[in-house]
Short mmCIF file of C-alpha atoms in Angstrom, two decimals:
data_model
loop_
_atom_site.label_atom_id
_atom_site.label_comp_id
_atom_site.label_asym_id
_atom_site.label_seq_id
_atom_site.Cartn_x
_atom_site.Cartn_y
_atom_site.Cartn_z
CA MET T 138 19.75 55.87 -30.63
CA SER T 139 19.28 52.35 -29.31
CA ALA T 140 21.46 53.17 -26.27
CA THR T 141 19.28 56.14 -25.43
CA ALA T 142 16.16 54.08 -25.76
CA GLU T 143 17.58 51.42 -23.47
CA GLN T 144 18.48 54.00 -20.81
CA ILE T 145 14.94 55.36 -20.56
CA PRO T 146 13.58 52.39 -18.57
CA GLN T 147 16.51 52.72 -16.18
CA SER T 148 15.76 56.39 -15.47
CA ARG T 149 12.08 55.63 -15.02
CA LEU T 150 12.95 52.82 -12.62
CA SER T 151 15.16 55.18 -10.63
CA ALA T 152 12.36 57.76 -10.52
CA ARG T 153 9.94 55.15 -9.19
CA LYS T 154 12.41 54.25 -6.45
CA ARG T 155 12.60 57.85 -5.37
CA ASP T 156 8.84 58.30 -5.49
CA VAL T 157 8.32 55.81 -2.67
CA LEU T 158 9.61 58.55 -0.36
CA ALA T 159 7.17 61.16 -1.65
CA GLY T 160 4.96 61.03 1.44
CA ALA T 161 7.88 61.29 3.85
CA PHE T 162 9.35 64.15 1.83
CA THR T 163 6.04 66.01 2.03
CA TRP T 164 6.21 65.79 5.81
CA LEU T 165 9.83 66.95 5.74
CA SER T 166 8.82 69.94 3.60
CA ALA T 167 6.12 70.76 6.16
CA PHE T 168 8.74 70.61 8.92
CA TYR T 169 10.95 73.10 7.07
CA VAL T 170 7.96 75.43 6.63
CA VAL T 171 7.23 75.25 10.36
CA TYR T 172 10.84 75.81 11.40
CA CYS T 173 11.77 78.49 8.86
CA ALA T 174 8.48 80.41 8.60
CA ARG T 175 7.29 79.98 12.21
CA PRO T 176 3.57 80.27 11.35
CA GLU T 177 2.64 79.77 15.01
CA ASP T 178 4.06 83.24 15.76
CA TRP T 179 1.89 85.17 13.32
CA ILE T 180 -1.13 82.96 12.63
CA PRO T 181 -3.59 83.00 15.57
CA GLY T 182 -4.30 79.66 17.21
CA LEU T 183 -1.33 77.71 15.86
CA SER T 184 0.83 78.36 18.92
CA HIS T 185 -1.10 75.68 20.82
CA ILE T 186 -0.25 72.96 18.28
CA PRO T 187 3.23 71.30 18.34
CA LEU T 188 3.66 71.63 14.59
CA ALA T 189 7.40 70.94 14.52
CA LYS T 190 7.03 67.68 16.46
CA ILE T 191 4.09 66.53 14.34
CA THR T 192 5.79 67.17 11.01
CA ALA T 193 9.14 65.68 12.09
CA PHE T 194 7.37 62.57 13.40
CA GLY T 195 5.41 62.25 10.16
CA ALA T 196 8.62 62.47 8.12
CA PHE T 197 10.34 59.86 10.30
CA VAL T 198 7.42 57.41 10.11
CA GLY T 199 7.20 57.91 6.33
CA LEU T 200 10.90 57.20 5.99
CA MET T 201 10.80 54.04 8.09
CA THR T 202 7.77 52.59 6.31
CA SER T 203 9.35 53.09 2.87
CA MET T 204 12.99 52.41 3.77
CA SER T 205 12.98 48.92 2.27
CA LYS T 206 12.21 50.40 -1.15
CA SER T 207 14.55 53.37 -0.86
CA GLU T 208 17.89 53.55 -2.61
CA ARG T 209 19.61 55.03 0.46
CA ARG T 210 20.14 53.26 3.75
CA PHE T 211 21.23 54.44 7.17
CA ARG T 212 24.62 52.88 6.45
CA ASP T 213 25.00 55.45 3.66
CA LEU T 214 25.00 58.34 6.12
CA PRO T 215 28.23 60.32 5.59
CA LYS T 216 30.88 60.92 8.24
CA GLU T 217 29.58 64.42 8.96
CA SER T 218 26.47 62.83 10.47
CA ARG T 219 28.70 60.90 12.88
CA TYR T 220 30.56 64.07 13.83
CA LEU T 221 27.24 65.79 14.58
CA LEU T 222 25.96 62.88 16.65
CA ALA T 223 29.23 62.69 18.59
CA MET T 224 29.11 66.43 19.24
CA ILE T 225 25.59 66.17 20.66
CA LEU T 226 26.56 63.22 22.87
CA VAL T 227 29.60 65.07 24.25
CA LEU T 228 27.39 68.11 24.94
CA LEU T 229 24.98 65.82 26.78
CA LEU T 230 27.82 64.44 28.90
CA ALA T 231 29.00 68.00 29.54
CA GLY T 232 25.52 68.86 30.75
CA LEU T 233 25.35 65.86 33.08
CA LEU T 234 28.69 66.86 34.63
CA SER T 235 28.18 70.61 34.45
CA PRO T 236 29.59 72.61 37.37
CA ILE T 237 26.98 75.34 36.79
CA TRP T 238 23.49 73.98 36.09
CA LYS T 239 23.08 70.33 35.09
CA GLY T 240 19.34 70.38 34.46
CA GLY T 241 19.37 73.42 32.23
CA ALA T 242 22.31 72.17 30.16
CA VAL T 243 20.79 68.71 29.64
CA SER T 244 17.38 70.15 28.74
CA PHE T 245 18.86 72.54 26.18
CA THR T 246 21.10 69.83 24.69
CA LEU T 247 18.12 67.53 24.20
CA ALA T 248 16.27 70.36 22.44
CA PHE T 249 19.30 71.08 20.25
CA GLY T 250 19.71 67.35 19.57
CA LYS T 251 16.61 67.47 17.37
CA ILE T 252 18.86 68.88 14.67
CA TYR T 253 20.33 65.39 14.22
CA ILE T 254 16.90 63.96 13.38
CA ALA T 255 16.24 66.82 10.96
CA TRP T 256 19.71 66.39 9.45
CA VAL T 257 19.31 62.65 8.87
CA LEU T 258 15.81 63.08 7.42
CA THR T 259 17.09 65.75 5.04
CA PHE T 260 19.91 63.54 3.80
CA MET T 261 17.73 60.44 3.45
CA LEU T 262 14.74 62.12 1.80
CA VAL T 263 16.33 64.71 -0.51
CA THR T 264 17.13 62.22 -3.28
CA SER T 265 16.76 64.34 -6.41
CA PHE T 266 17.70 67.80 -7.56
CA GLU T 267 14.03 68.78 -7.70
CA LYS T 268 13.60 67.93 -4.00
CA PHE T 269 16.87 69.70 -3.23
CA ARG T 270 15.58 72.87 -4.89
CA ARG T 271 12.24 72.61 -3.10
CA ILE T 272 13.79 72.42 0.38
CA ILE T 273 16.08 75.38 -0.31
CA PHE T 274 13.13 77.27 -1.80
CA ILE T 275 11.19 76.77 1.44
CA GLN T 276 14.05 78.20 3.49
CA ALA T 277 14.65 81.19 1.22
CA ALA T 278 10.96 82.06 0.76
CA SER T 279 10.25 81.61 4.48
CA VAL T 280 13.03 83.97 5.57
CA ALA T 281 11.84 86.54 3.02
CA ALA T 282 8.29 86.25 4.39
CA ILE T 283 9.55 86.61 7.97
CA CYS T 284 11.40 89.78 6.98
CA ALA T 285 8.27 91.29 5.45
CA ILE T 286 6.19 90.40 8.51
CA SER T 287 8.86 91.76 10.86
CA ILE T 288 9.00 95.10 9.02
CA VAL T 289 5.21 95.45 8.98
CA LYS T 290 4.61 94.37 12.59
CA GLY T 291 7.77 95.73 14.17
CA HIS T 292 8.64 98.97 12.39
CA SER T 293 8.38 100.69 15.77
CA HIS T 294 10.41 98.02 17.63
CA PRO T 295 14.07 98.84 18.23
CA ARG T 296 16.13 96.64 15.91
CA LEU T 297 13.05 94.44 15.21
CA GLU T 298 13.71 92.69 18.52
CA GLY T 299 11.04 90.23 19.63
CA VAL T 300 8.69 90.83 16.69
CA ILE T 301 8.87 87.14 15.73
CA GLY T 302 9.65 84.49 18.34
CA GLY T 303 12.04 81.57 18.40
CA ILE T 304 15.11 81.80 16.20
CA TYR T 305 14.11 85.27 14.98
CA SER T 306 13.46 86.94 18.32
CA ASN T 307 17.04 88.17 18.66
CA PRO T 308 17.99 90.78 16.01
CA ASN T 309 21.45 89.26 15.62
CA ASP T 310 19.97 85.81 14.91
CA LEU T 311 17.50 87.31 12.45
CA ALA T 312 20.28 89.15 10.61
CA PHE T 313 22.38 85.98 10.53
CA ALA T 314 19.51 83.95 9.04
CA ILE T 315 19.00 86.62 6.38
CA ALA T 316 22.67 86.73 5.40
CA LEU T 317 22.85 82.93 5.08
CA SER T 318 19.65 82.73 2.98
CA LEU T 319 20.30 85.58 0.54
CA PRO T 320 22.61 83.50 -1.73
CA PHE T 321 19.79 81.03 -2.29
CA CYS T 322 17.44 83.86 -3.27
CA LEU T 323 20.01 85.11 -5.76
CA ALA T 324 20.38 81.59 -7.19
CA PHE T 325 16.62 81.41 -7.77
CA LEU T 326 16.63 84.91 -9.25
CA VAL T 327 19.36 84.03 -11.75
CA SER T 328 18.08 80.55 -12.60
CA THR T 329 14.46 81.43 -13.37
CA LYS T 330 13.53 82.66 -16.84
CA ASN T 331 10.10 83.93 -15.84
CA ALA T 332 10.06 87.73 -15.58
CA ILE T 333 7.40 87.76 -12.85
CA ARG T 334 9.35 85.31 -10.71
CA LYS T 335 12.51 87.33 -11.21
CA MET T 336 10.68 90.42 -9.96
CA ILE T 337 9.32 88.55 -6.93
CA TRP T 338 12.79 87.32 -5.96
CA LEU T 339 14.27 90.78 -6.50
CA VAL T 340 11.66 92.41 -4.25
CA SER T 341 12.16 89.63 -1.67
CA MET T 342 15.89 90.31 -1.58
CA LEU T 343 15.31 94.05 -1.14
CA ILE T 344 12.97 93.36 1.78
CA MET T 345 15.55 91.03 3.34
CA LEU T 346 18.30 93.65 2.98
CA ALA T 347 16.09 96.29 4.56
CA ALA T 348 15.25 93.99 7.47
CA LEU T 349 18.92 93.17 8.02
CA PHE T 350 19.87 96.84 8.15
CA MET T 351 16.97 97.54 10.52
CA THR T 352 18.32 94.94 12.95
CA ALA T 353 21.51 97.05 13.14
CA SER T 354 23.45 93.84 13.70
CA ARG T 355 27.16 94.43 13.16
CA GLY T 356 27.90 90.71 13.02
CA GLY T 357 25.03 90.20 10.59
CA PHE T 358 26.31 92.98 8.35
CA ILE T 359 29.82 91.52 8.29
CA THR T 360 28.35 88.11 7.43
CA LEU T 361 26.35 89.77 4.64
CA VAL T 362 29.45 91.43 3.19
CA ILE T 363 31.46 88.19 3.17
CA THR T 364 28.56 86.19 1.77
CA GLY T 365 27.91 88.83 -0.89
CA VAL T 366 31.53 88.97 -2.03
CA VAL T 367 31.76 85.20 -2.46
CA CYS T 368 28.34 85.13 -4.11
CA LEU T 369 29.29 87.81 -6.62
CA TRP T 370 32.49 85.93 -7.37
CA HIS T 371 30.50 82.80 -8.28
CA PHE T 372 27.57 84.44 -10.04
CA GLY T 373 29.10 87.67 -11.34
CA VAL T 374 32.75 86.97 -12.17
CA ARG T 375 32.85 83.23 -12.88
CA GLY T 376 29.33 83.25 -14.30
CA ARG T 377 30.13 86.35 -16.41
CA ARG T 378 27.13 88.25 -15.09
CA PHE T 379 28.99 91.48 -14.43
CA PHE T 380 25.76 93.46 -14.22
CA LEU T 381 25.16 91.76 -10.84
CA ILE T 382 28.24 93.41 -9.37
CA VAL T 383 27.19 96.91 -10.42
CA GLY T 384 23.56 96.32 -9.48
CA THR T 385 24.44 94.95 -6.05
CA ALA T 386 26.69 97.91 -5.25
CA VAL T 387 24.03 100.45 -6.28
CA VAL T 388 21.08 98.72 -4.60
CA GLY T 389 23.06 97.91 -1.45
CA GLY T 390 24.16 101.52 -1.10
CA ILE T 391 20.63 102.83 -1.51
CA VAL T 392 19.16 100.40 1.04
CA LEU T 393 21.97 101.15 3.50
CA ILE T 394 21.30 104.88 3.29
CA ALA T 395 17.54 104.41 3.58
CA ALA T 396 17.41 101.82 6.40
CA GLY T 397 20.92 101.56 7.82
CA GLY T 398 21.16 104.67 10.00
CA LYS T 399 21.13 102.69 13.25
CA LEU T 400 23.68 100.24 11.88
CA ILE T 401 26.06 103.04 10.89
CA ASP T 402 25.76 104.55 14.39
CA ARG T 403 26.62 101.22 16.00
CA PHE T 404 29.75 100.84 13.89
CA GLU T 405 30.87 104.40 14.59
CA ALA T 406 30.34 103.84 18.31
CA MET T 407 33.10 101.23 18.27
CA SER T 408 35.65 104.06 17.99
CA GLY T 409 34.94 105.00 21.61
CA GLU T 410 33.59 108.47 20.91
CA THR T 411 30.78 109.27 23.33
CA VAL T 412 28.48 110.86 20.82
CA GLU T 413 24.94 111.45 22.04
CA GLY T 414 22.67 108.53 21.18
CA ARG T 415 25.55 106.09 20.69
CA GLU T 416 26.37 105.29 24.30
CA ALA T 417 24.39 102.03 24.23
CA ALA T 418 26.25 100.79 21.16
CA TYR T 419 29.63 101.54 22.73
CA GLU T 420 28.60 99.81 25.96
CA SER T 421 27.61 96.78 23.88
CA TYR T 422 31.05 96.77 22.27
CA GLU T 423 32.79 96.93 25.64
CA GLN T 424 30.53 94.21 27.03
CA ARG T 425 31.43 91.87 24.17
CA LYS T 426 35.12 92.33 24.93
CA PHE T 427 34.42 91.39 28.55
CA LEU T 428 32.44 88.31 27.50
CA MET T 429 35.25 87.07 25.26
CA GLU T 430 37.74 87.43 28.10
CA LYS T 431 35.33 85.62 30.41
CA ALA T 432 34.91 82.80 27.86
CA ILE T 433 38.68 82.33 27.61
CA GLU T 434 38.80 82.17 31.39
CA GLY T 435 36.08 79.50 31.38
CA ILE T 436 37.97 77.42 28.80
CA GLU T 437 41.07 77.54 31.00
CA HIS T 438 39.12 76.30 34.02
CA TYR T 439 36.94 73.70 32.21
CA PRO T 440 38.83 72.65 29.05
CA ILE T 441 37.46 69.10 28.65
CA LEU T 442 33.68 69.36 28.99
CA GLY T 443 33.09 73.06 29.52
CA VAL T 444 30.32 74.54 31.64
CA GLY T 445 27.39 72.97 29.76
CA ALA T 446 25.23 74.12 26.88
CA LYS T 447 23.80 77.62 27.41
CA ASN T 448 25.38 77.78 30.87
CA PHE T 449 27.87 80.46 29.89
CA GLN T 450 25.14 83.04 30.44
CA VAL T 451 25.20 82.14 34.13
CA TYR T 452 28.98 81.84 34.25
CA SER T 453 29.43 85.26 32.62
CA THR T 454 27.68 86.97 35.59
CA VAL T 455 25.92 89.32 33.14
CA TRP T 456 23.54 86.76 31.58
CA ARG T 457 24.85 87.17 28.05
CA ASP T 458 26.22 84.85 25.36
CA VAL T 459 29.75 85.38 24.13
CA HIS T 460 29.47 86.91 20.67
CA MET T 461 31.80 84.43 19.00
CA THR T 462 30.57 80.99 17.99
CA TYR T 463 33.93 79.27 18.37
CA LEU T 464 34.39 80.51 21.91
CA GLN T 465 30.75 79.73 22.67
CA ILE T 466 30.95 76.07 21.65
CA THR T 467 34.34 75.62 23.37
CA VAL T 468 33.47 77.17 26.72
CA GLU T 469 30.11 75.35 26.89
CA GLY T 470 31.10 71.96 25.45
CA GLY T 471 34.84 71.79 25.94
CA ILE T 472 37.68 71.41 23.47
CA PRO T 473 36.52 67.96 22.18
CA THR T 474 33.15 69.44 21.23
CA ALA T 475 34.87 72.31 19.44
CA ILE T 476 37.00 69.85 17.44
CA LEU T 477 33.91 67.87 16.40
CA PHE T 478 32.17 71.14 15.52
CA LEU T 479 35.03 72.13 13.19
CA LEU T 480 35.27 68.65 11.66
CA PHE T 481 31.54 68.68 10.95
CA PHE T 482 31.62 71.96 9.05
CA SER T 483 34.86 71.08 7.28
CA CYS T 484 32.97 68.21 5.63
CA ALA T 485 30.71 70.74 3.91
CA PHE T 486 33.72 72.41 2.30
CA SER T 487 35.08 69.01 1.27
CA ASN T 488 31.76 68.20 -0.42
CA LEU T 489 31.68 71.56 -2.15
CA LYS T 490 35.30 71.18 -3.28
CA VAL T 491 34.43 67.92 -5.02
CA LEU T 492 31.36 69.45 -6.65
CA ARG T 493 33.19 72.60 -7.78
CA LYS T 494 35.83 70.49 -9.54
CA ARG T 495 33.19 68.74 -11.62
CA LYS T 496 33.00 70.01 -15.19
CA ASP T 497 29.91 68.03 -16.17
CA LEU T 498 27.35 69.64 -13.84
CA ASN T 499 24.46 71.53 -15.42
CA VAL T 500 23.98 75.26 -14.97
CA GLN T 501 21.32 74.88 -12.28
CA THR T 502 23.52 72.67 -10.11
CA VAL T 503 26.51 74.99 -10.56
CA LEU T 504 24.42 77.95 -9.38
CA PHE T 505 23.33 76.24 -6.18
CA VAL T 506 26.82 74.91 -5.49
CA GLY T 507 27.98 78.54 -5.65
CA ALA T 508 25.13 79.64 -3.37
CA LEU T 509 25.97 76.93 -0.82
CA HIS T 510 29.66 77.84 -0.90
CA SER T 511 28.79 81.52 -0.35
CA SER T 512 26.50 80.70 2.57
CA MET T 513 29.07 78.41 4.21
CA VAL T 514 31.92 80.92 3.87
CA GLY T 515 29.63 83.60 5.28
CA PHE T 516 28.86 81.38 8.27
CA ILE T 517 32.50 80.51 8.99
CA VAL T 518 33.52 84.18 8.96
CA GLY T 519 30.33 85.56 10.50
CA ALA T 520 30.51 83.05 13.35
CA THR T 521 33.49 85.02 14.62
CA PHE T 522 31.13 87.89 15.45
CA ALA T 523 27.94 86.13 16.61
CA PRO T 524 26.84 83.32 18.99
CA GLU T 525 25.35 80.94 16.42
CA ALA T 526 26.56 77.54 17.61
CA TYR T 527 23.01 76.24 18.09
CA GLN T 528 21.15 77.82 15.19
CA PHE T 529 19.84 75.21 12.76
CA PHE T 530 20.44 77.04 9.46
CA PRO T 531 24.21 76.32 9.23
CA TYR T 532 23.55 72.65 9.99
CA PHE T 533 20.89 72.57 7.29
CA ALA T 534 23.44 73.98 4.82
CA VAL T 535 25.82 71.11 5.59
CA ALA T 536 22.96 68.66 5.01
CA TYR T 537 22.30 70.32 1.64
CA THR T 538 25.90 69.75 0.55
CA SER T 539 25.80 66.13 1.69
CA ALA T 540 22.50 65.46 -0.08
CA LEU T 541 23.63 67.18 -3.28
CA ILE T 542 26.89 65.25 -3.57
CA ALA T 543 24.97 62.02 -2.90
CA ILE T 544 22.54 62.89 -5.71
CA VAL T 545 25.41 63.53 -8.13
CA LYS T 546 27.15 60.25 -7.19
CA GLU T 547 23.90 58.31 -7.60
CA GLN T 548 23.42 59.81 -11.04
CA ASP T 549 26.97 58.78 -11.90
CA ARG T 550 26.25 55.19 -10.85
CA HIS T 551 23.05 55.06 -12.89
CA SER T 552 24.75 56.41 -15.99
CA ALA T 553 27.72 54.05 -15.55
CA THR T 554 25.55 50.95 -15.10
CA PRO T 555 25.28 49.23 -18.50
CA PRO T 556 21.74 48.45 -19.66
CA PRO T 557 20.72 44.78 -19.55
CA ALA T 558 21.78 42.90 -22.66
CA PRO T 559 18.85 42.10 -24.97
CA ARG T 560 17.86 38.47 -25.16
CA LEU T 561 19.08 37.02 -28.44
CA GLN T 562 16.97 34.60 -30.43
CA ARG T 563 18.18 32.33 -33.16
CA PRO T 564 16.93 33.14 -36.66
CA TYR T 565 13.91 31.23 -37.91
CA TRP T 566 15.86 29.40 -40.56
CA ASP T 567 18.45 28.29 -38.00
CA ARG T 568 15.75 26.83 -35.75
CA THR T 569 14.14 25.16 -38.77
CA ALA T 570 17.43 23.66 -39.89
CA ARG T 571 18.10 22.21 -36.47
CA SER T 572 14.66 20.52 -36.40
CA ARG T 573 14.89 18.85 -39.84
CA PRO T 574 17.15 15.91 -38.89
CA GLN T 575 14.79 14.98 -36.10
CA GLU T 576 11.84 15.06 -38.51
CA SER T 577 13.64 12.90 -41.10
CA ALA T 578 14.66 10.40 -38.47
CA SER T 579 11.10 10.00 -37.29
CA VAL T 580 9.93 9.43 -40.87
CA GLY T 581 12.51 6.70 -41.42
CA ARG T 582 11.34 4.90 -38.30
#
């Protein structure tokens, strides 16, 4: 009992240390809302305000002003941050030496380089499990909201293309974002005990599934299948929630039948049958084969630094990205960039491997470790079918794993640090006994 009482001040002290970053974390949360929910695309008037720059700057200033009181330092940044920085620098060099279009490659690389600032801020400011949950909640809720808005505003748009701007303007990118965010929604659904919240998350997931099927993205659907299988393994099999497996199969089948007609047509068109109404899908399939061959040709000609970020569209002669992330990053940044890219994402799996081996994590942490693992496996497999080398969501997921393992290690250090020894005082009678000879000596004198 005394040990517990002595540990309470330590935990309160640790909480106070984390609270000094509260202002900076608020700005970081606002940045995630701006990036993930894109309010400037559906709220009139906001498009004229650089919300992303304002919120990122606010988070950076808040971090720098409170860094001296923070438990983490820049020297604590993990090796994955160095891989990411090196990858951006090599891409910048590739742009400066691009044989295609130097200005365009450099400009795009500088825009993509903002992910490093967001990544570092996420690692430095997400210092507790509550903040970790809040950031992931923002991403999951924002993607669900985007799906609802896309369905309402773009039900007449083919494949929901261009309904929302930025990262969601392309139906393949929208489907990819949905597939990577669904495991987080399921984690919130399972972890909450409130019936109303469970219903909200369930409806959100149904809306996200419907939006994904409406995009008719074959790569997005494959990513969804892989993510779903890994997710059900963590939550359904290992977590002994077998009802999730049955429920997912039933609900997924119903949504596919109701909203997946276009997606089914696009898959059937890959067989080469020229069925009426499927010619465009088959042409897309043939075009992707051509782009992959063109990317391999580009790697052979420019193996060291590539053609420059986003310059493959020009090099391809058809103004299209190659629909394979690994070829995309290699042909545009060269083989060194591709190696750094793979090393960066391998760190996420190393972090998750360490966390999954832990037997002392609470149920909430275990759920989100499973969700992160599902999302990362979905990305690694889905990246084979989509050009997602520059989308921020996969990089955010790596930051989540790095922040979470740092939180767990910091908790280990706090629990292992022994409490300060209490100051011992001599008993009253011992102090009295020691003073008596002095008193008697003074009396004798």
